[in-house]
PDB file of C-alpha atoms in Angstrom:
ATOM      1  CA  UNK A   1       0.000   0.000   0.000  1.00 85.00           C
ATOM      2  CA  UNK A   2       1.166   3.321  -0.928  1.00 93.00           C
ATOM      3  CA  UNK A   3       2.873   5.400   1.957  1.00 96.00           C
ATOM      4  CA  UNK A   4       1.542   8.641   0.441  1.00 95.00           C
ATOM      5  CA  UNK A   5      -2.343   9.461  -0.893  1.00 96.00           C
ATOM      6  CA  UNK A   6      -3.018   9.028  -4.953  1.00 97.00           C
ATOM      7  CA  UNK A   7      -5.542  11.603  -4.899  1.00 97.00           C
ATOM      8  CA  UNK A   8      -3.060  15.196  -4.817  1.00 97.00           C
ATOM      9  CA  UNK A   9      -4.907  18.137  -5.447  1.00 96.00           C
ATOM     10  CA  UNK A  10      -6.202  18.726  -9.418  1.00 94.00           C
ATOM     11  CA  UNK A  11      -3.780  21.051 -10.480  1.00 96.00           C
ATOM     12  CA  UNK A  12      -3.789  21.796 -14.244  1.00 97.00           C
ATOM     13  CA  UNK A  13      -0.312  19.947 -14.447  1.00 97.00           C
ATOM     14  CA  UNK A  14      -1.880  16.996 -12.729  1.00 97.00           C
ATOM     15  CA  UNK A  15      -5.038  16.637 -15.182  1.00 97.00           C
ATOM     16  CA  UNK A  16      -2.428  17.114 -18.337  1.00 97.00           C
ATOM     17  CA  UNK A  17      -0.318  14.305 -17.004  1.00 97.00           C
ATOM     18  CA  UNK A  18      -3.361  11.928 -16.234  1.00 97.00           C
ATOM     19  CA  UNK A  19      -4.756  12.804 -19.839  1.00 97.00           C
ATOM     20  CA  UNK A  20      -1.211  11.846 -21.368  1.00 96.00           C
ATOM     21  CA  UNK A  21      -0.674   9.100 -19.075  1.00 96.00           C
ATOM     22  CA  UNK A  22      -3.838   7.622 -19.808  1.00 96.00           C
ATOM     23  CA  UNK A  23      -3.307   7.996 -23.858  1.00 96.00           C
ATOM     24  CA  UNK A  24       0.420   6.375 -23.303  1.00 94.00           C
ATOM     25  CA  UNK A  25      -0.144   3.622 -20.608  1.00 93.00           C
ATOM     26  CA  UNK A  26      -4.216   3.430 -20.730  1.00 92.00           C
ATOM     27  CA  UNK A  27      -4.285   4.529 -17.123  1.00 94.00           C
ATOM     28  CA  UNK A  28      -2.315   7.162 -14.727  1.00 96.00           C
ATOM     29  CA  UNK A  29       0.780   6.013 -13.300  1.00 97.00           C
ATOM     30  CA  UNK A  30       1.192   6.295  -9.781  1.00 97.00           C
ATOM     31  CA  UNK A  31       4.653   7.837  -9.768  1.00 98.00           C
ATOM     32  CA  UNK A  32       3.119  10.632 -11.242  1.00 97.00           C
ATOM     33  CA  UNK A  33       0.077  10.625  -8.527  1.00 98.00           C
ATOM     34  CA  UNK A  34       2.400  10.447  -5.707  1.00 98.00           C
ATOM     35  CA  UNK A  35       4.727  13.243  -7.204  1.00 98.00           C
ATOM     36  CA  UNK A  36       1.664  15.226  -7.915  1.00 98.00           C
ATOM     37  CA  UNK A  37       1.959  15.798  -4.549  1.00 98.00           C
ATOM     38  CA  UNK A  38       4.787  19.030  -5.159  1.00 97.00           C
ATOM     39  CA  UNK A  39       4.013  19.892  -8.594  1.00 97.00           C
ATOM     40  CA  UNK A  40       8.175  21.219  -8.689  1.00 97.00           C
ATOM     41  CA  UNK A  41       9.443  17.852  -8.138  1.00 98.00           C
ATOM     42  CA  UNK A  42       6.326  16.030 -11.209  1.00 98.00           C
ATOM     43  CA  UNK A  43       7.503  18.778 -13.328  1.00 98.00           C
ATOM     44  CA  UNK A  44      11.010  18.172 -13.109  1.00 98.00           C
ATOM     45  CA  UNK A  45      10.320  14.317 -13.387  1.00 98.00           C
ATOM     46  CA  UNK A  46       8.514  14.532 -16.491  1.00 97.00           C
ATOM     47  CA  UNK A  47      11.130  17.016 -18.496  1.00 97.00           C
ATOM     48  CA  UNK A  48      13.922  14.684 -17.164  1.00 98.00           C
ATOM     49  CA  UNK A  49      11.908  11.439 -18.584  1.00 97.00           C
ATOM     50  CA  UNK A  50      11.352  13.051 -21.788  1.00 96.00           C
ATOM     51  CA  UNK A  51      14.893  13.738 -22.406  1.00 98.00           C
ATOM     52  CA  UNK A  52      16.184  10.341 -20.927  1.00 98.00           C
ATOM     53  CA  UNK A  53      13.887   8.698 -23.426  1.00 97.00           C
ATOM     54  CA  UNK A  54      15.718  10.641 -26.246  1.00 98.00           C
ATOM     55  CA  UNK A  55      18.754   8.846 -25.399  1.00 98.00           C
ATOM     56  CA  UNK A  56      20.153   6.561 -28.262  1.00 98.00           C
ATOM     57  CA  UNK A  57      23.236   5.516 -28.261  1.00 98.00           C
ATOM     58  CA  UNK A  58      22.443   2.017 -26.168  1.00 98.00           C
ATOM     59  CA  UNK A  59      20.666  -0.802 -27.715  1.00 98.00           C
ATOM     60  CA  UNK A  60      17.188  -0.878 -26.344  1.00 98.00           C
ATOM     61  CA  UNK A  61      17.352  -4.374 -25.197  1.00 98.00           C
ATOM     62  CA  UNK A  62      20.159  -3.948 -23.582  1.00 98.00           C
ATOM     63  CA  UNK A  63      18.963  -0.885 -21.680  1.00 98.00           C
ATOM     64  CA  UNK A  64      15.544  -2.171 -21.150  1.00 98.00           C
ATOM     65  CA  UNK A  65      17.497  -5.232 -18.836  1.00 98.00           C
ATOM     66  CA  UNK A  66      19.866  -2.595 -17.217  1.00 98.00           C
ATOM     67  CA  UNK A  67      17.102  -1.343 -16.067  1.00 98.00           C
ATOM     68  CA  UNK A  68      15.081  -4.080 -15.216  1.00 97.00           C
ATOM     69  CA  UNK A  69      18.118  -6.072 -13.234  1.00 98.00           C
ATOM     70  CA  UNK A  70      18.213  -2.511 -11.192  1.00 98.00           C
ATOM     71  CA  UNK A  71      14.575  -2.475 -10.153  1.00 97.00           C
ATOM     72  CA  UNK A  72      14.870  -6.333  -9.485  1.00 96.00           C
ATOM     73  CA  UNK A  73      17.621  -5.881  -7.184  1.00 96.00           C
ATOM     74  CA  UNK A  74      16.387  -3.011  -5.314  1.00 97.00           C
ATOM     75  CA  UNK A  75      12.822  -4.963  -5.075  1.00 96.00           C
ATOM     76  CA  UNK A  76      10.760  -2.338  -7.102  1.00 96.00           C
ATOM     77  CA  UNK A  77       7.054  -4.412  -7.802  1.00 94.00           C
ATOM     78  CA  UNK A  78       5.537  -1.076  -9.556  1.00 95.00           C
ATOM     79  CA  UNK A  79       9.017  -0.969 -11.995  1.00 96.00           C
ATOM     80  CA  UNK A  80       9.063  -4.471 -12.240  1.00 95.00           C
ATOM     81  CA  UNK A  81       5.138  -4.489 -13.156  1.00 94.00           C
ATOM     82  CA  UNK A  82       5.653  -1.673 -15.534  1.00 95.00           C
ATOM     83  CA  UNK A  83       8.772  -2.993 -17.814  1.00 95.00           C
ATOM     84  CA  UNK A  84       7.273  -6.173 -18.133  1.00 93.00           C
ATOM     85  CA  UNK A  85       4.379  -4.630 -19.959  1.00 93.00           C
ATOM     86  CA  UNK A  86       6.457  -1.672 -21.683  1.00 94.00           C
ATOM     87  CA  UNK A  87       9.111  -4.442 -22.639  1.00 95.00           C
ATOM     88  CA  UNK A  88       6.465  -6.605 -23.729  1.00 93.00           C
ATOM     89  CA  UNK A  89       4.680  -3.973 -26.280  1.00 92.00           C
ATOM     90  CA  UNK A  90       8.100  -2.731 -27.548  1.00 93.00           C
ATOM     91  CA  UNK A  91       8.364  -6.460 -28.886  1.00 95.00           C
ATOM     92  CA  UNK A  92      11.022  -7.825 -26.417  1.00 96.00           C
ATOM     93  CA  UNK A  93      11.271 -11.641 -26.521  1.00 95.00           C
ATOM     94  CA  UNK A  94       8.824 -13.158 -23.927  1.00 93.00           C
ATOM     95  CA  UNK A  95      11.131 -14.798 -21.854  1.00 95.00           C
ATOM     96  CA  UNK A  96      14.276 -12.198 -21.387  1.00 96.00           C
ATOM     97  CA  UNK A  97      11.889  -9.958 -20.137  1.00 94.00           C
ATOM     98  CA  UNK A  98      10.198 -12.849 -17.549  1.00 93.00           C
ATOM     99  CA  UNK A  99      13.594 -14.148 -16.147  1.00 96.00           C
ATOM    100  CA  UNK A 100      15.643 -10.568 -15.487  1.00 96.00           C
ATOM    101  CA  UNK A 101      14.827 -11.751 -11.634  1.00 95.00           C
ATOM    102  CA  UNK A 102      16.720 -15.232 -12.739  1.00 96.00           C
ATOM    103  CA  UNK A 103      19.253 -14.150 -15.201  1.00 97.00           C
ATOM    104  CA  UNK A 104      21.820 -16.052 -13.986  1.00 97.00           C
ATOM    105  CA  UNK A 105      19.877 -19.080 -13.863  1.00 96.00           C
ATOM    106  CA  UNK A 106      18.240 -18.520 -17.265  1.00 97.00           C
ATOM    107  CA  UNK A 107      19.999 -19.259 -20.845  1.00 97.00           C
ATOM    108  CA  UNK A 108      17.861 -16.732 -22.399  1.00 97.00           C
ATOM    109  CA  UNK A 109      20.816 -14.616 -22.327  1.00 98.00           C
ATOM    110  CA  UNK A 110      23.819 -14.142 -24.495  1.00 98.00           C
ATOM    111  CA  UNK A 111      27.114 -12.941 -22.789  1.00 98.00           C
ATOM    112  CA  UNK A 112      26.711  -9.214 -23.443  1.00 98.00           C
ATOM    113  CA  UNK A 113      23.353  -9.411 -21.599  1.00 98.00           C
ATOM    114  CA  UNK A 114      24.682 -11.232 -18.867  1.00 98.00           C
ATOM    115  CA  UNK A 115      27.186  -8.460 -18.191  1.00 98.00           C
ATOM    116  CA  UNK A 116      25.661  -5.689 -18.850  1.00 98.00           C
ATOM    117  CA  UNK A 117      23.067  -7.003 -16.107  1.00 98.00           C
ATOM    118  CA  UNK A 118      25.881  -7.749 -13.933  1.00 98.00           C
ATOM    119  CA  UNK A 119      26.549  -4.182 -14.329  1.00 98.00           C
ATOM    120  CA  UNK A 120      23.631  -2.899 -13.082  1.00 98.00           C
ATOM    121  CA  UNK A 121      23.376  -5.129 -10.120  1.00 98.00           C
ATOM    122  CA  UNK A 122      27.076  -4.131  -9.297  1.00 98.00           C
ATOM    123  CA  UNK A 123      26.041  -0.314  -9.532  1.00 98.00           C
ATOM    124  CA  UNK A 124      22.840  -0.930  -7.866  1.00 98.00           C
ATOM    125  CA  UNK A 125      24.801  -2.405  -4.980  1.00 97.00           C
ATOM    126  CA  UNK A 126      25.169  -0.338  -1.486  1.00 95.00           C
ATOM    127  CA  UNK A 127      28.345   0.276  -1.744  1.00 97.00           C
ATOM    128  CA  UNK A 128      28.519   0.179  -5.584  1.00 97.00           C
ATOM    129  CA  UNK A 129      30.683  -3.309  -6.757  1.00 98.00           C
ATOM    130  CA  UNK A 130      31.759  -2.796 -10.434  1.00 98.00           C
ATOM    131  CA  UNK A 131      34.749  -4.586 -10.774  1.00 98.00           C
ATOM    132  CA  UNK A 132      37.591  -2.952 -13.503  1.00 98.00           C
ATOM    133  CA  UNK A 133      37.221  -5.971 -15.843  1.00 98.00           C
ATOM    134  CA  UNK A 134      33.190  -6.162 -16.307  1.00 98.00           C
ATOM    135  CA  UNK A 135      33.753  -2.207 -17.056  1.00 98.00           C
ATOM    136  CA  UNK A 136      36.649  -2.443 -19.281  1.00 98.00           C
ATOM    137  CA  UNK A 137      35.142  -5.707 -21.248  1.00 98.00           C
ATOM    138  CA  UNK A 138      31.665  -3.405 -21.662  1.00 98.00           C
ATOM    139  CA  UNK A 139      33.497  -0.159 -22.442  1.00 98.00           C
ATOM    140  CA  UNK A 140      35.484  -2.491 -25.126  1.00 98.00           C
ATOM    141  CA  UNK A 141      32.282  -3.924 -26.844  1.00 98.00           C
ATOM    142  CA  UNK A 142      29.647  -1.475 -25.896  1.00 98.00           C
ATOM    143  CA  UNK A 143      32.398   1.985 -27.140  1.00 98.00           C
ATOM    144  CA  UNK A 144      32.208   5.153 -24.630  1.00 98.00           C
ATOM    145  CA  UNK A 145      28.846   6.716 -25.673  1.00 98.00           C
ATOM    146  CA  UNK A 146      27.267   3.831 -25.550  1.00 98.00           C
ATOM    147  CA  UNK A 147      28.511   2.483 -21.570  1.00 98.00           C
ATOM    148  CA  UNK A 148      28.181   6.323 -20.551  1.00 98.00           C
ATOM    149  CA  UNK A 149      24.495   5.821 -21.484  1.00 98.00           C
ATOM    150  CA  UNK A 150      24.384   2.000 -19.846  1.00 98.00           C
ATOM    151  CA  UNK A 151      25.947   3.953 -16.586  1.00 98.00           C
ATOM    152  CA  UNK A 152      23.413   6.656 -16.578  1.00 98.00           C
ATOM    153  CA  UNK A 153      20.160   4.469 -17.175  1.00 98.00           C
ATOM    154  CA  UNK A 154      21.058   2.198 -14.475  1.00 98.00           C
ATOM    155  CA  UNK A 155      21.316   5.600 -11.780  1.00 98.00           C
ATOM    156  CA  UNK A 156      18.180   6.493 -13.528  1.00 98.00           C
ATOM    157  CA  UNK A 157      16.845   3.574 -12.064  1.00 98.00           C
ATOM    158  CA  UNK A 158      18.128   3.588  -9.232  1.00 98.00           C
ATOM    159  CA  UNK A 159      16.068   6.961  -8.586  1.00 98.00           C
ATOM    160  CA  UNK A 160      12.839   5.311  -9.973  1.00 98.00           C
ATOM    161  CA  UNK A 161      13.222   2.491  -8.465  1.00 97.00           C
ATOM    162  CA  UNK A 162      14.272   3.760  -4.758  1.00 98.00           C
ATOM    163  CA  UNK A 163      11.635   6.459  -5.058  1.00 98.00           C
ATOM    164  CA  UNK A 164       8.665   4.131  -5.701  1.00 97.00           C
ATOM    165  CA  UNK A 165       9.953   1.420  -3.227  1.00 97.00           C
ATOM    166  CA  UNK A 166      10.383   4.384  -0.315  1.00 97.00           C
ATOM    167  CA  UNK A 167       6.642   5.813  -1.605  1.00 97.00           C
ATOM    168  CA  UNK A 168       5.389   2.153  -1.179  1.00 97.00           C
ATOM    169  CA  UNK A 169       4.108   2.259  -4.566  1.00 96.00           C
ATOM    170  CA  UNK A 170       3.635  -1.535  -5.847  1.00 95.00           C
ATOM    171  CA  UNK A 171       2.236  -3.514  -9.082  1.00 92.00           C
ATOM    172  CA  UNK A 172      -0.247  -1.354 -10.943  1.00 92.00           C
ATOM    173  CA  UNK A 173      -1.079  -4.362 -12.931  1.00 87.00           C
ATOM    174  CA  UNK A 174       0.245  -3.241 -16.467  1.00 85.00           C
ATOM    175  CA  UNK A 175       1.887  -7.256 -16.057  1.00 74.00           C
ATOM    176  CA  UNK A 176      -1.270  -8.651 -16.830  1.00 66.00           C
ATOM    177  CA  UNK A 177      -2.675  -6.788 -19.364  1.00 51.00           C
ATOM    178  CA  UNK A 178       0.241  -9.125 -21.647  1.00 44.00           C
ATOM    179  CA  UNK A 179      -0.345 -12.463 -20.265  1.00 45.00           C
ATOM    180  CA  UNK A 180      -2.226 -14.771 -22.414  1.00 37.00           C
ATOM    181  CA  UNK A 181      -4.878 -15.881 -21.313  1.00 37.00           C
ATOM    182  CA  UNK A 182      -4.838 -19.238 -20.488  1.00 35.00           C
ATOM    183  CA  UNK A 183      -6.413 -21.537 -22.924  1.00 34.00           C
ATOM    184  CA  UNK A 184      -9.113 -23.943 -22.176  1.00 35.00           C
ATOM    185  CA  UNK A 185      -9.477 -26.748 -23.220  1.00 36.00           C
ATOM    186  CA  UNK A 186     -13.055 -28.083 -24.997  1.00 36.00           C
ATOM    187  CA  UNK A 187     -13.896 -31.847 -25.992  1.00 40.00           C
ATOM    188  CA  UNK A 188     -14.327 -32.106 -29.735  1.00 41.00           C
ATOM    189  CA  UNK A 189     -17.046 -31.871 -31.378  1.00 42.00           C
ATOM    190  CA  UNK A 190     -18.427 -29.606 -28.654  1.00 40.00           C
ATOM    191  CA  UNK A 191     -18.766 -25.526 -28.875  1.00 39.00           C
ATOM    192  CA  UNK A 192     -17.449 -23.563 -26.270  1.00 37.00           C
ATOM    193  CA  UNK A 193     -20.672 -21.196 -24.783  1.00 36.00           C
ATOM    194  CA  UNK A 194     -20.661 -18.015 -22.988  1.00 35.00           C
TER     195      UNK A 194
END
């Protein structure tokens, strides 16, 4: 449950974000209710997301499990819940997106993946962990502009993801809305009713 009230006053800021929000996502986020709270701090959010989202030099993919290994090791449900679903409609593959919790267990990964997730957990980490090697082996095969950006998306989420987990903001629910549905099963000859 959320440690601060979803229901801010209306400003005109806050009824522009819910109309966008809604538009983008199909409902309002609730980063953006609980930062509705100081309309300085939802205004500065938004202009910094709209220019971190114009940031191109690092492979989508690859970004999109930066930051998901972040928000899985700091234990963010609402980032979780969200890039599962915005993962999902970008067209990620299924099951990279399902086992970023599990990477190291999973072989849905090839070796670039694994390390640039072991870069995020190892920058996530209280004190941070990132050992010269992993950085010099990503620097190597990722070039500078590209492992500046890696660096910066995973702080990124580190703010998203510690300021949602301190808000007690949890799963919206954009996680099921890509599920399939699970299929049942009817004897032949038979029509399904209802």
């Amino acid at each position: 449950m959320a440690r601060i009230s979803l229901t801010p006053r209306r400003s005109l800021l806050l009824r522009l974000t819910e109309w966008y929000s809604k538009r983008t996502y199909g409902k309002v986020l609730d980063p953006a209710l609980a930062l509705a709270h100081n309309p300085r701090v939802l205004w500065s959010d938004l202009r910094f997301e709209q220019s971190v989202a114009k940031w191109k030099d690092l492979d989508a993919d690859l970004k999109a499990l930066a930051v998901m290994a972040s928000a899985a090791s700091i234990g963010c449900s609402w980032c979780m819940d969200f890039g599962h679903w915005e993962n999902r409609e970008r067209g990620m593959d299924v099951r990279k997106v399902h086992d970023v919790p599990v990477w190291r267990d999973s072989d849905a990964y090839t070796e670039l993946e694994r390390d640039v997730m072991e870069y995020a957990e190892a920058m996530t980490a209280n004190p941070p962990t990132v050992g010269d090697e992993l950085a010099e082996r990503l620097l190597r095969t990722l070039g500078e502009a590209a492992f500046v950006e890696l660096t910066a998306i995973v702080a990124v989420e580190n703010l998203r993801s510690r300021m949602n987990s301190a808000l007690g903001l949890t799963s919206q629910g954009f996680k099921d809305h890509c599920e399939i549905p699970a299929v049942r099963s009817i004897a032949p000859g038979s029509r399904e009713v209802g």
